[in-house]
PDB file of C-alpha atoms in Angstrom:
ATOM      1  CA  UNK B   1     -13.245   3.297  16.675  1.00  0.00           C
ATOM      2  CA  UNK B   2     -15.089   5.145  19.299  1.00  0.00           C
ATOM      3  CA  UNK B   3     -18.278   2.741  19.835  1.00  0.00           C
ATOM      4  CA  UNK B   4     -20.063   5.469  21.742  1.00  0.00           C
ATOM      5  CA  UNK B   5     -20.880   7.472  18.318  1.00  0.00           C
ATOM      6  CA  UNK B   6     -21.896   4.158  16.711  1.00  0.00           C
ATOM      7  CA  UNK B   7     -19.038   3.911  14.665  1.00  0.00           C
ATOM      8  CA  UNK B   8     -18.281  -0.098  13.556  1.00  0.00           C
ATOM      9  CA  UNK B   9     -15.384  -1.895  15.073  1.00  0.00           C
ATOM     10  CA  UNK B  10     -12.460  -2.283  13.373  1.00  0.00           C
ATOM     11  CA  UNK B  11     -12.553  -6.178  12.503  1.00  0.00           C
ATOM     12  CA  UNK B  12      -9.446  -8.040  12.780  1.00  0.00           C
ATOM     13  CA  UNK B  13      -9.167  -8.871   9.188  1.00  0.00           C
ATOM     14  CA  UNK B  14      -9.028  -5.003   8.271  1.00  0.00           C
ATOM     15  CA  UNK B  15      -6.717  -4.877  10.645  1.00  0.00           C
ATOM     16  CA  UNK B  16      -4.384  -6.768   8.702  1.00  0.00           C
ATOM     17  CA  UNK B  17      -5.519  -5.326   5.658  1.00  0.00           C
ATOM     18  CA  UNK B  18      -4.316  -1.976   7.018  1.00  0.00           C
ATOM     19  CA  UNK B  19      -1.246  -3.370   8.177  1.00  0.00           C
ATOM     20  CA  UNK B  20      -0.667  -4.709   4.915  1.00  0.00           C
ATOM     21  CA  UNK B  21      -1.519  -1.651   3.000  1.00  0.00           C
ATOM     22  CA  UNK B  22       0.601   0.707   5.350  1.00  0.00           C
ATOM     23  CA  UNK B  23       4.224  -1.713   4.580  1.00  0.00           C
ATOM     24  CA  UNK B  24       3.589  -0.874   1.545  1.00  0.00           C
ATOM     25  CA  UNK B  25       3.276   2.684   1.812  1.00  0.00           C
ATOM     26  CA  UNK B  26       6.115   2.463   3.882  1.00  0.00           C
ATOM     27  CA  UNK B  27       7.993   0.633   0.687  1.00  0.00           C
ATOM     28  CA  UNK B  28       6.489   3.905  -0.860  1.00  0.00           C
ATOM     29  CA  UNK B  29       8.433   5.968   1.020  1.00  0.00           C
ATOM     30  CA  UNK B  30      11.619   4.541   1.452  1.00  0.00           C
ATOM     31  CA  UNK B  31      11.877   4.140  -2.515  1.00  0.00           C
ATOM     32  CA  UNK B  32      11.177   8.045  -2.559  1.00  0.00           C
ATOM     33  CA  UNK B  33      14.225   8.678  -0.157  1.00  0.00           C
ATOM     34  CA  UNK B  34      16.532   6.436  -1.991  1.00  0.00           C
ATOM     35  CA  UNK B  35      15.464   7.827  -5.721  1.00  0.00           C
ATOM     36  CA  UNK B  36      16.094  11.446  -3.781  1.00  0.00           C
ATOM     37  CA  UNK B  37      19.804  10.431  -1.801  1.00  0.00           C
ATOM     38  CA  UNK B  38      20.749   8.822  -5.293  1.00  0.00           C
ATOM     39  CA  UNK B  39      19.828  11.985  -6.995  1.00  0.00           C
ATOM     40  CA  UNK B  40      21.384  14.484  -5.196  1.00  0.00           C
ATOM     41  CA  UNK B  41      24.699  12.101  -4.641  1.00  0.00           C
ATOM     42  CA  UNK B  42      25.007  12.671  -8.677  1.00  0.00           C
ATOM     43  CA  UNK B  43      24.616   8.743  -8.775  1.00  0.00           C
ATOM     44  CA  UNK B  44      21.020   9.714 -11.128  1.00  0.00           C
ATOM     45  CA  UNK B  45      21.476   9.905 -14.803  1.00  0.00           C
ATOM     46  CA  UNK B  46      19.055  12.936 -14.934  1.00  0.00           C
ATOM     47  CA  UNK B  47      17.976  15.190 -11.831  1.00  0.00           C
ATOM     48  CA  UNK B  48      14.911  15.778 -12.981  1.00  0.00           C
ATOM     49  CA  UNK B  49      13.848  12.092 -13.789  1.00  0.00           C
ATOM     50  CA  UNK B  50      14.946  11.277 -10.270  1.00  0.00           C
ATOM     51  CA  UNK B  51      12.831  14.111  -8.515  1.00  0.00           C
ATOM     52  CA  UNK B  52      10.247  13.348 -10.993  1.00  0.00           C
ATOM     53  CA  UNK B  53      10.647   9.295  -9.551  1.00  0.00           C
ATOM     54  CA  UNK B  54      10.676  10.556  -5.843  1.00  0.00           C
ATOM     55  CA  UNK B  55       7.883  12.489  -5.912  1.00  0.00           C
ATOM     56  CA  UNK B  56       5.864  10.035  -7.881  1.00  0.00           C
ATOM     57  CA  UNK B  57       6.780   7.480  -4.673  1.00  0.00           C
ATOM     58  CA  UNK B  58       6.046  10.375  -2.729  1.00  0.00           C
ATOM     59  CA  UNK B  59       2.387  10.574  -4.167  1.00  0.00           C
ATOM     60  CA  UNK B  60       2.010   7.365  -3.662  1.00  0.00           C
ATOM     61  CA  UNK B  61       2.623   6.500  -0.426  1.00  0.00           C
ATOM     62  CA  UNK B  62       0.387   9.617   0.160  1.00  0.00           C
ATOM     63  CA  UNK B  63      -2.370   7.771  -1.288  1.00  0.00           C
ATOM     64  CA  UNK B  64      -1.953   4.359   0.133  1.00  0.00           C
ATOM     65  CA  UNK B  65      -2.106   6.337   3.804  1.00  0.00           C
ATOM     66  CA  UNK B  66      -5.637   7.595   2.250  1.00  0.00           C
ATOM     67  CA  UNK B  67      -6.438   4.113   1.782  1.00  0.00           C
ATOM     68  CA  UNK B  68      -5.417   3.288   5.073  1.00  0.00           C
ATOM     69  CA  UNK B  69      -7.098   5.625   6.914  1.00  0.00           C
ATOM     70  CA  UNK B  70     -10.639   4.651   4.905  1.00  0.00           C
ATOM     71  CA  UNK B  71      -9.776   0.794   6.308  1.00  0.00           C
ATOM     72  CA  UNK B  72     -10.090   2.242   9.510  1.00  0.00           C
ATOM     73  CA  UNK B  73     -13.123   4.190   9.102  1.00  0.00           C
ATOM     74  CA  UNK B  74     -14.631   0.425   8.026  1.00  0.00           C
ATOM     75  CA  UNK B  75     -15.578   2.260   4.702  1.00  0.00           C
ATOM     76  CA  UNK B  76     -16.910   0.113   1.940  1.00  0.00           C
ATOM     77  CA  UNK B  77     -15.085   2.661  -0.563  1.00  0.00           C
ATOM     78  CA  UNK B  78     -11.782   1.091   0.604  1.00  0.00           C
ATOM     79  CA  UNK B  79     -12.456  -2.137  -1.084  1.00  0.00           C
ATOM     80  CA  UNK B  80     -12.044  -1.381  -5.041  1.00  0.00           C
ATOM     81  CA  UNK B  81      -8.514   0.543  -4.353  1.00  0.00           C
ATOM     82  CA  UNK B  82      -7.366  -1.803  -1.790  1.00  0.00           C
ATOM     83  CA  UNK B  83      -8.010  -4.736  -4.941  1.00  0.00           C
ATOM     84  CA  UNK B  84      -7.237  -2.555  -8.081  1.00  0.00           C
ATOM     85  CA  UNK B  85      -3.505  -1.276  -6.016  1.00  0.00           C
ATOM     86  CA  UNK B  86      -2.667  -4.582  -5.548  1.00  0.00           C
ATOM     87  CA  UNK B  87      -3.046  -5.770  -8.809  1.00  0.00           C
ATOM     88  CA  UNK B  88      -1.089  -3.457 -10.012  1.00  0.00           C
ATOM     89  CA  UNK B  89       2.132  -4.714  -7.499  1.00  0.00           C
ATOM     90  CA  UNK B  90       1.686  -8.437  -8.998  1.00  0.00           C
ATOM     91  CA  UNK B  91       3.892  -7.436 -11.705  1.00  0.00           C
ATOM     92  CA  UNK B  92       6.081  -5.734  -9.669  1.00  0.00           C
ATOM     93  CA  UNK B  93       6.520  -8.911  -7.452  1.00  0.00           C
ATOM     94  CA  UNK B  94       6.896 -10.879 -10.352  1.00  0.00           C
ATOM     95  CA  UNK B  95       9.955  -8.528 -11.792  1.00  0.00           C
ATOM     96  CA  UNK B  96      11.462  -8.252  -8.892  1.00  0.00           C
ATOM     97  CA  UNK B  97      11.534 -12.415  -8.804  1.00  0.00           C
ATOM     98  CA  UNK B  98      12.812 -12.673 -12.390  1.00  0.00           C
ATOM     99  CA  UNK B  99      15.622 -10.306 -11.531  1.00  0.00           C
ATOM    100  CA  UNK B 100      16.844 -12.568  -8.653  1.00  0.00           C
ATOM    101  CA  UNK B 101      15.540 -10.331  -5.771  1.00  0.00           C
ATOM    102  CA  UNK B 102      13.656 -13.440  -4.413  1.00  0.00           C
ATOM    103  CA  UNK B 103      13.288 -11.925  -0.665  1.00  0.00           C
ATOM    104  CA  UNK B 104      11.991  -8.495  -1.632  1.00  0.00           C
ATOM    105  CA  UNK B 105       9.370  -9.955  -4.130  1.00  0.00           C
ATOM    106  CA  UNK B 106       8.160 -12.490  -1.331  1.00  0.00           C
ATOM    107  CA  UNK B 107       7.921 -10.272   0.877  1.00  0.00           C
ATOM    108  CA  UNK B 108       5.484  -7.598  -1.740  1.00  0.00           C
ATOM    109  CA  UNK B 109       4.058 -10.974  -2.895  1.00  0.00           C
ATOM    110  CA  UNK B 110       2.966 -11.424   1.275  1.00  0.00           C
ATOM    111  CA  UNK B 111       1.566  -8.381   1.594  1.00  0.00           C
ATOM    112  CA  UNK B 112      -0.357  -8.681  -1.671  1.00  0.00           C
ATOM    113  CA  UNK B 113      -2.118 -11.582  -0.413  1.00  0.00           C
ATOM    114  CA  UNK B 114      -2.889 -10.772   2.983  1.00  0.00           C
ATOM    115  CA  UNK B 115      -4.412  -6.959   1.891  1.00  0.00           C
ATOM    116  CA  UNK B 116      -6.589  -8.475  -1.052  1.00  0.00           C
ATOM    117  CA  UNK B 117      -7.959 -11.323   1.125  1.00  0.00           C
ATOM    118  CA  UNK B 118      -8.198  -9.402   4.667  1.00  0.00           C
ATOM    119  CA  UNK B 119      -9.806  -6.575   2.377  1.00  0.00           C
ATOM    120  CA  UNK B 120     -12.263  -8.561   1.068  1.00  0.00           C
ATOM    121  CA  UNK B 121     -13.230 -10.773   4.175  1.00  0.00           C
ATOM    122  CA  UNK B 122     -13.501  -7.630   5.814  1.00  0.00           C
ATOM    123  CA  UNK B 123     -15.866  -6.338   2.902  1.00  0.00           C
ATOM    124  CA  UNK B 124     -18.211  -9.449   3.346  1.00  0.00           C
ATOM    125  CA  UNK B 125     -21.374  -8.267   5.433  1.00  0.00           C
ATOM    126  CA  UNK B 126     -21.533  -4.880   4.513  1.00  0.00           C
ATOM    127  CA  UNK B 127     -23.543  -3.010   2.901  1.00  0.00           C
TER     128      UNK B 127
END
């Protein structure tokens, strides 16, 4: 942040909260190419559910960048999506362990953990 406007610093642990946040927008996106490829390549069931899928990914990722970019702006908005997102991904870690994909659910599982608790150590002090 440009200190010379009096903007904050950004703190290391919203750092890694917007690390965190941006893999998984990254997840985001690469779900909404492979929905698309497997669409088009007629391996879909129905076109319009995958496009519908895709652009629901799409949307998504969209938003977690949102959320990224308020991390970096250090404002205190960030906090509630940044907690409410990733409770929503703890059951989608949790399926994705149950169906035997043990690597891909750590790794959500990891970057569950490190966005909720850098997010809200990098709350603490603000007003």
């Amino acid at each position: 942040m440009d200190h010379a406007r009096g903007a904050a610093p950004v703190t290391r642990s919203r750092q890694l909260a917007m690390v965190a946040t941006g893999l998984q927008a990254g997840g985001m996106l690469v779900l909404a190419v492979v929905d698309a490829a497997e669409t088009f390549a007629g391996s879909g069931a129905d076109r319009a559910r995958g496009l519908t899928g895709a652009a629901l990914f799409l949307v998504l990722a969209g938003a977690l960048v949102v959320l990224v970019l308020a991390l970096r702006r250090s404002s205190t908005s960030a906090r509630t999506p940044l907690v409410v997102w990733n409770a929503l991904l703890v059951p989608v870690a949790v399926s994705l362990a149950q169906s035997g994909q043990v690597a891909l659910a750590t790794g959500v599982a990891a970057t569950i953990v490190v966005a909720v608790i850098a997010g809200l150590v990098a709350g603490r002090g603000r007003p």
